[in-house]
Amino acid sequence: MAEEFDAIVVGSGISGGWAAKEFTEKGMKTLLIDRGRHVEHKEDYPTENKAPWELPNRGRMSKDEQDKDYEIQKLAFLGESNKHFFVKDTEHPYDQPEDKFSTWIRGYHLGGRSIMWGKQTYRWSEMDFNSNKEDGYGVDWPIRYDDISPWYDHVEKFAGISGSKEGISNLPDGVFQPPMDMTCVEKAMKPKIEEAFPDRHFIMARVAHLTEPTEEQSELGREKCQFRNECQRGCSFGAYFSSQSATLPAAERTGNLTIVTDAIGHSVTYDALSGKATGVRVIDANTKVGREYTAKVVFLCASTIGSTQIMLNSISETFQNGIANGSGALGHYLMDHIYQAGAEGRMPGFEDVYYSGRRPGGIYIPRFRNLNGDKQEGFLRGYGYQGGASRRSWSSGVDDAGYGAEFKQKNQGPGDWWFSMTGFGEMLPRYENHISVDHDNLDQWGVPMLTISAEFSENEKNLQKDIAEEGERILKAAGLVDVRSWANDAQVGLCIHEMGTARMGRDPKTSVLNGHNQAHEVSNLFVTDGACMTSTACQNPSLTYMALTARAVDYAVTQMKAGTL
Amino acid sequence: MTKNNDLNRRQILERMSLVMGGAVSLTVLSACDGGVSVPTKEEVENGIPLKALNQAQLDLIGDMADTIIPDTETPGAKSVNVHYLIDELAVNWMKASEKTIFLGKLTALDERIKVEHGKSFSELDMAGRGAVLDQLGAEMIAEGEAADGEEQNIYRELRELILFGYYTSEVGASEELLYDPIPGDFKGCVPYSEIGKAWSA
């Protein structure tokens, strides 16, 4: 089976799916490998369409099972209806220092986390690509907004992003389908907040859901969002962007795609004579036997930690500390967004209005700190809020001690309106936050054991405090009562926005990848997932991975055709 | 299965078949048929083995559920077998250690009611049951913020389980409240009078 491929893409999540689509549409024979099982769109969404009463334990997952097998995954969105899309920590362990608890939340299957992701999709702005240069934390990004802007257009058009054009300089508008609707309470809050704080905007979340499918999306079998908000079970309507709904069917129809699942990426193979990668060594997840695939270029899209782990495993005479790691930066500068802080409150009145449908996503308040003249003493950079208003349900009946026919009658109507929002804050790149591999300690597949060592610093903690304090001020100005806020101890990883560890940069001495996501030292090796990120901004990062991936494939194919790769 | 559920299933299948080009897969059908092993009425009448609760505990929860959410135009919590669901949840959801504590508290509550009221909860008339619930409710509110684990107030824990069990049951979610498996659209601001009841999900 010595099939010759033009490109190997490792990992089939958001980035890998995009790489496969772009390569195959440009006529390249592409091998897409994933370490997990095959998940067929529509067929393999076993809990989709189950009503609450049709789920085992009505959706309540056994707590003993959570403790036993999902010690870390249980801290995120794990439940009876989606646990089949998360790894068992017992099967996929990693090490960490006792005093630095980090959470790596993941799913190993075709499509990866594109099935369970939050779907919030925001462009970065010029400010975000400038930030490291501006304050000196981390190396300068080798690209600017103008470099990526056409690629944002490209990926938004295909993926389908619903949102509103707002003309906010630090949150550029994109190619949007119609925004989702605000609830009555959100509509009432918007002018109050924007009046009280002229520097703040209260807008609809931008999310990767179809609200008005294009011809291309319809051809791929995708339909408009049905507002079930059960996305994490998988969506047979293909209404939200996932590899299964969008990029993989696009790649498959070219006839240039080969998918191999249950193949754990172990390392990138390297030829010292040519100075190039020759392919990828994989371990069969079932038989545990190794094999190799070869290709002209290798794209690592195995997730931030996954891709860097593969590079650290790739040892040769030339690269004794991991492939393309002459800088020593590989594995370092791990980042996430700081999370676990927010505010909520009750909106009096509005008893005579309600909503219909279950909206995936809510409202967004873009960053307003340390820009447009605002200057914070306690922290650099900023944060945005995501939230929404809804009416309480029968659950408020638990605490009120009522009973009988009257109590039942009362529960039949909706309760008070509550608004809640959570901040997502930028994390600075720091050398000491890192991952490493232990070549003397192997997992059940013979892959070196991974260690994650990361924690938040004062900058993020101060920023988190501000999220809570400003959150209260915003909600009070909006007319809410019973306002409370929180800022809890946060672990790196829980926001599931891991970034860095193979960062892009201008200087091969301090960074792993150049401005085309190409390894400085191995010209046919590219990393286009979160590992490439030089800073985190405060926006959800997946849209940027999509754009960087499409841009990198375009560059690689141009070079291949010119014979320089 | 009631008529209402058949309607929901039919709606789902119709809408799914539009998406899937008319071919409704077996996966979808079986997904709709899957479910919780809460017993049917026939099974209850014929007697079914309990998994965690003893008969006294089952009776206490069942009649408390019946008092908190009674039969009205729609069946109440006992009629949809919430007490059997709680028996299931004790085994399949609670930690083994939590189950032990939960059962111990149930027995203590049962004993206490007998001592203070001279009869078990099930033997009390409606006025007697009301007096028990008034007392337990006042204590629950006096204790304030719900504590977790061993400290948790047993009446609050029962109320949570009973309400959860009822409003996620087919009757509670789709007859007593409103349930739309596939809304198709989101309207953010609608006069409540056009909807008329709370959404269960």
PDB file of N, CA and C in Angstrom, chain B residues 149-184:
ATOM      1  N   GLY B 149     -23.842  17.281  49.780  1.00  0.00           N
ATOM      2  CA  GLY B 149     -23.391  16.080  50.474  1.00  0.00           C
ATOM      3  C   GLY B 149     -24.170  15.792  51.736  1.00  0.00           C
ATOM      4  N   GLU B 150     -23.445  15.415  52.754  1.00  0.00           N
ATOM      5  CA  GLU B 150     -24.077  14.939  53.981  1.00  0.00           C
ATOM      6  C   GLU B 150     -24.933  16.004  54.649  1.00  0.00           C
ATOM      7  N   GLU B 151     -24.546  17.273  54.430  1.00  0.00           N
ATOM      8  CA  GLU B 151     -25.241  18.371  55.090  1.00  0.00           C
ATOM      9  C   GLU B 151     -26.575  18.694  54.419  1.00  0.00           C
ATOM     10  N   GLN B 152     -26.763  18.166  53.217  1.00  0.00           N
ATOM     11  CA  GLN B 152     -27.918  18.581  52.445  1.00  0.00           C
ATOM     12  C   GLN B 152     -29.229  18.234  53.153  1.00  0.00           C
ATOM     13  N   ASN B 153     -30.134  19.168  53.129  1.00  0.00           N
ATOM     14  CA  ASN B 153     -31.460  18.965  53.709  1.00  0.00           C
ATOM     15  C   ASN B 153     -32.207  17.905  52.896  1.00  0.00           C
ATOM     16  N   ILE B 154     -32.678  16.873  53.532  1.00  0.00           N
ATOM     17  CA  ILE B 154     -33.280  15.747  52.811  1.00  0.00           C
ATOM     18  C   ILE B 154     -34.566  16.164  52.089  1.00  0.00           C
ATOM     19  N   TYR B 155     -35.309  17.085  52.687  1.00  0.00           N
ATOM     20  CA  TYR B 155     -36.549  17.507  52.027  1.00  0.00           C
ATOM     21  C   TYR B 155     -36.235  18.288  50.749  1.00  0.00           C
ATOM     22  N   ARG B 156     -35.207  19.136  50.807  1.00  0.00           N
ATOM     23  CA  ARG B 156     -34.816  19.860  49.603  1.00  0.00           C
ATOM     24  C   ARG B 156     -34.325  18.888  48.535  1.00  0.00           C
ATOM     25  N   GLU B 157     -33.545  17.899  48.970  1.00  0.00           N
ATOM     26  CA  GLU B 157     -33.023  16.902  48.034  1.00  0.00           C
ATOM     27  C   GLU B 157     -34.175  16.150  47.366  1.00  0.00           C
ATOM     28  N   LEU B 158     -35.177  15.800  48.168  1.00  0.00           N
ATOM     29  CA  LEU B 158     -36.342  15.099  47.618  1.00  0.00           C
ATOM     30  C   LEU B 158     -37.126  15.993  46.663  1.00  0.00           C
ATOM     31  N   ARG B 159     -37.307  17.239  47.047  1.00  0.00           N
ATOM     32  CA  ARG B 159     -38.036  18.172  46.168  1.00  0.00           C
ATOM     33  C   ARG B 159     -37.339  18.313  44.825  1.00  0.00           C
ATOM     34  N   GLU B 160     -36.007  18.414  44.880  1.00  0.00           N
ATOM     35  CA  GLU B 160     -35.237  18.556  43.637  1.00  0.00           C
ATOM     36  C   GLU B 160     -35.445  17.323  42.767  1.00  0.00           C
ATOM     37  N   LEU B 161     -35.357  16.154  43.372  1.00  0.00           N
ATOM     38  CA  LEU B 161     -35.505  14.908  42.609  1.00  0.00           C
ATOM     39  C   LEU B 161     -36.925  14.750  42.069  1.00  0.00           C
ATOM     40  N   ILE B 162     -37.890  15.112  42.878  1.00  0.00           N
ATOM     41  CA  ILE B 162     -39.294  14.952  42.461  1.00  0.00           C
ATOM     42  C   ILE B 162     -39.624  15.917  41.324  1.00  0.00           C
ATOM     43  N   LEU B 163     -39.241  17.178  41.487  1.00  0.00           N
ATOM     44  CA  LEU B 163     -39.529  18.155  40.429  1.00  0.00           C
ATOM     45  C   LEU B 163     -38.766  17.815  39.150  1.00  0.00           C
ATOM     46  N   PHE B 164     -37.490  17.477  39.315  1.00  0.00           N
ATOM     47  CA  PHE B 164     -36.693  17.090  38.148  1.00  0.00           C
ATOM     48  C   PHE B 164     -37.333  15.891  37.450  1.00  0.00           C
ATOM     49  N   GLY B 165     -37.661  14.882  38.243  1.00  0.00           N
ATOM     50  CA  GLY B 165     -38.230  13.665  37.664  1.00  0.00           C
ATOM     51  C   GLY B 165     -39.542  13.925  36.949  1.00  0.00           C
ATOM     52  N   TYR B 166     -40.359  14.774  37.542  1.00  0.00           N
ATOM     53  CA  TYR B 166     -41.662  15.042  36.932  1.00  0.00           C
ATOM     54  C   TYR B 166     -41.524  15.861  35.656  1.00  0.00           C
ATOM     55  N   TYR B 167     -40.771  16.962  35.726  1.00  0.00           N
ATOM     56  CA  TYR B 167     -40.728  17.869  34.568  1.00  0.00           C
ATOM     57  C   TYR B 167     -39.805  17.385  33.450  1.00  0.00           C
ATOM     58  N   THR B 168     -39.096  16.290  33.665  1.00  0.00           N
ATOM     59  CA  THR B 168     -38.382  15.658  32.554  1.00  0.00           C
ATOM     60  C   THR B 168     -39.099  14.393  32.092  1.00  0.00           C
ATOM     61  N   SER B 169     -40.217  14.064  32.746  1.00  0.00           N
ATOM     62  CA  SER B 169     -40.998  12.917  32.281  1.00  0.00           C
ATOM     63  C   SER B 169     -41.780  13.342  31.041  1.00  0.00           C
ATOM     64  N   GLU B 170     -42.256  12.379  30.318  1.00  0.00           N
ATOM     65  CA  GLU B 170     -42.983  12.694  29.094  1.00  0.00           C
ATOM     66  C   GLU B 170     -44.220  13.546  29.397  1.00  0.00           C
ATOM     67  N   VAL B 171     -44.951  13.160  30.434  1.00  0.00           N
ATOM     68  CA  VAL B 171     -46.149  13.914  30.804  1.00  0.00           C
ATOM     69  C   VAL B 171     -45.776  15.307  31.295  1.00  0.00           C
ATOM     70  N   GLY B 172     -44.806  15.352  32.217  1.00  0.00           N
ATOM     71  CA  GLY B 172     -44.427  16.633  32.815  1.00  0.00           C
ATOM     72  C   GLY B 172     -43.853  17.597  31.791  1.00  0.00           C
ATOM     73  N   ALA B 173     -42.989  17.074  30.915  1.00  0.00           N
ATOM     74  CA  ALA B 173     -42.299  17.943  29.954  1.00  0.00           C
ATOM     75  C   ALA B 173     -43.188  18.334  28.784  1.00  0.00           C
ATOM     76  N   SER B 174     -44.017  17.423  28.316  1.00  0.00           N
ATOM     77  CA  SER B 174     -44.714  17.708  27.055  1.00  0.00           C
ATOM     78  C   SER B 174     -46.224  17.886  27.189  1.00  0.00           C
ATOM     79  N   GLU B 175     -46.799  17.546  28.357  1.00  0.00           N
ATOM     80  CA  GLU B 175     -48.235  17.790  28.544  1.00  0.00           C
ATOM     81  C   GLU B 175     -48.470  18.901  29.567  1.00  0.00           C
ATOM     82  N   GLU B 176     -47.823  18.753  30.705  1.00  0.00           N
ATOM     83  CA  GLU B 176     -47.970  19.784  31.731  1.00  0.00           C
ATOM     84  C   GLU B 176     -47.268  21.066  31.277  1.00  0.00           C
ATOM     85  N   LEU B 177     -46.051  20.918  30.751  1.00  0.00           N
ATOM     86  CA  LEU B 177     -45.323  22.055  30.164  1.00  0.00           C
ATOM     87  C   LEU B 177     -45.266  21.845  28.647  1.00  0.00           C
ATOM     88  N   LEU B 178     -44.539  22.721  27.970  1.00  0.00           N
ATOM     89  CA  LEU B 178     -44.427  22.631  26.512  1.00  0.00           C
ATOM     90  C   LEU B 178     -43.073  22.071  26.117  1.00  0.00           C
ATOM     91  N   TYR B 179     -43.087  21.182  25.141  1.00  0.00           N
ATOM     92  CA  TYR B 179     -41.833  20.642  24.622  1.00  0.00           C
ATOM     93  C   TYR B 179     -41.904  20.606  23.104  1.00  0.00           C
ATOM     94  N   ASP B 180     -40.918  21.195  22.468  1.00  0.00           N
ATOM     95  CA  ASP B 180     -40.856  21.162  21.010  1.00  0.00           C
ATOM     96  C   ASP B 180     -39.509  20.574  20.618  1.00  0.00           C
ATOM     97  N   PRO B 181     -39.506  19.339  20.110  1.00  0.00           N
ATOM     98  CA  PRO B 181     -38.216  18.709  19.811  1.00  0.00           C
ATOM     99  C   PRO B 181     -37.429  19.474  18.747  1.00  0.00           C
ATOM    100  N   ILE B 182     -38.139  20.040  17.789  1.00  0.00           N
ATOM    101  CA  ILE B 182     -37.447  20.752  16.704  1.00  0.00           C
ATOM    102  C   ILE B 182     -38.162  22.085  16.453  1.00  0.00           C
ATOM    103  N   PRO B 183     -37.809  23.115  17.216  1.00  0.00           N
ATOM    104  CA  PRO B 183     -38.520  24.392  17.081  1.00  0.00           C
ATOM    105  C   PRO B 183     -38.454  24.982  15.673  1.00  0.00           C
ATOM    106  N   GLY B 184     -37.340  24.813  14.978  1.00  0.00           N
ATOM    107  CA  GLY B 184     -37.234  25.300  13.610  1.00  0.00           C
ATOM    108  C   GLY B 184     -36.867  26.769  13.503  1.00  0.00           C
TER     109      GLY B 184
END
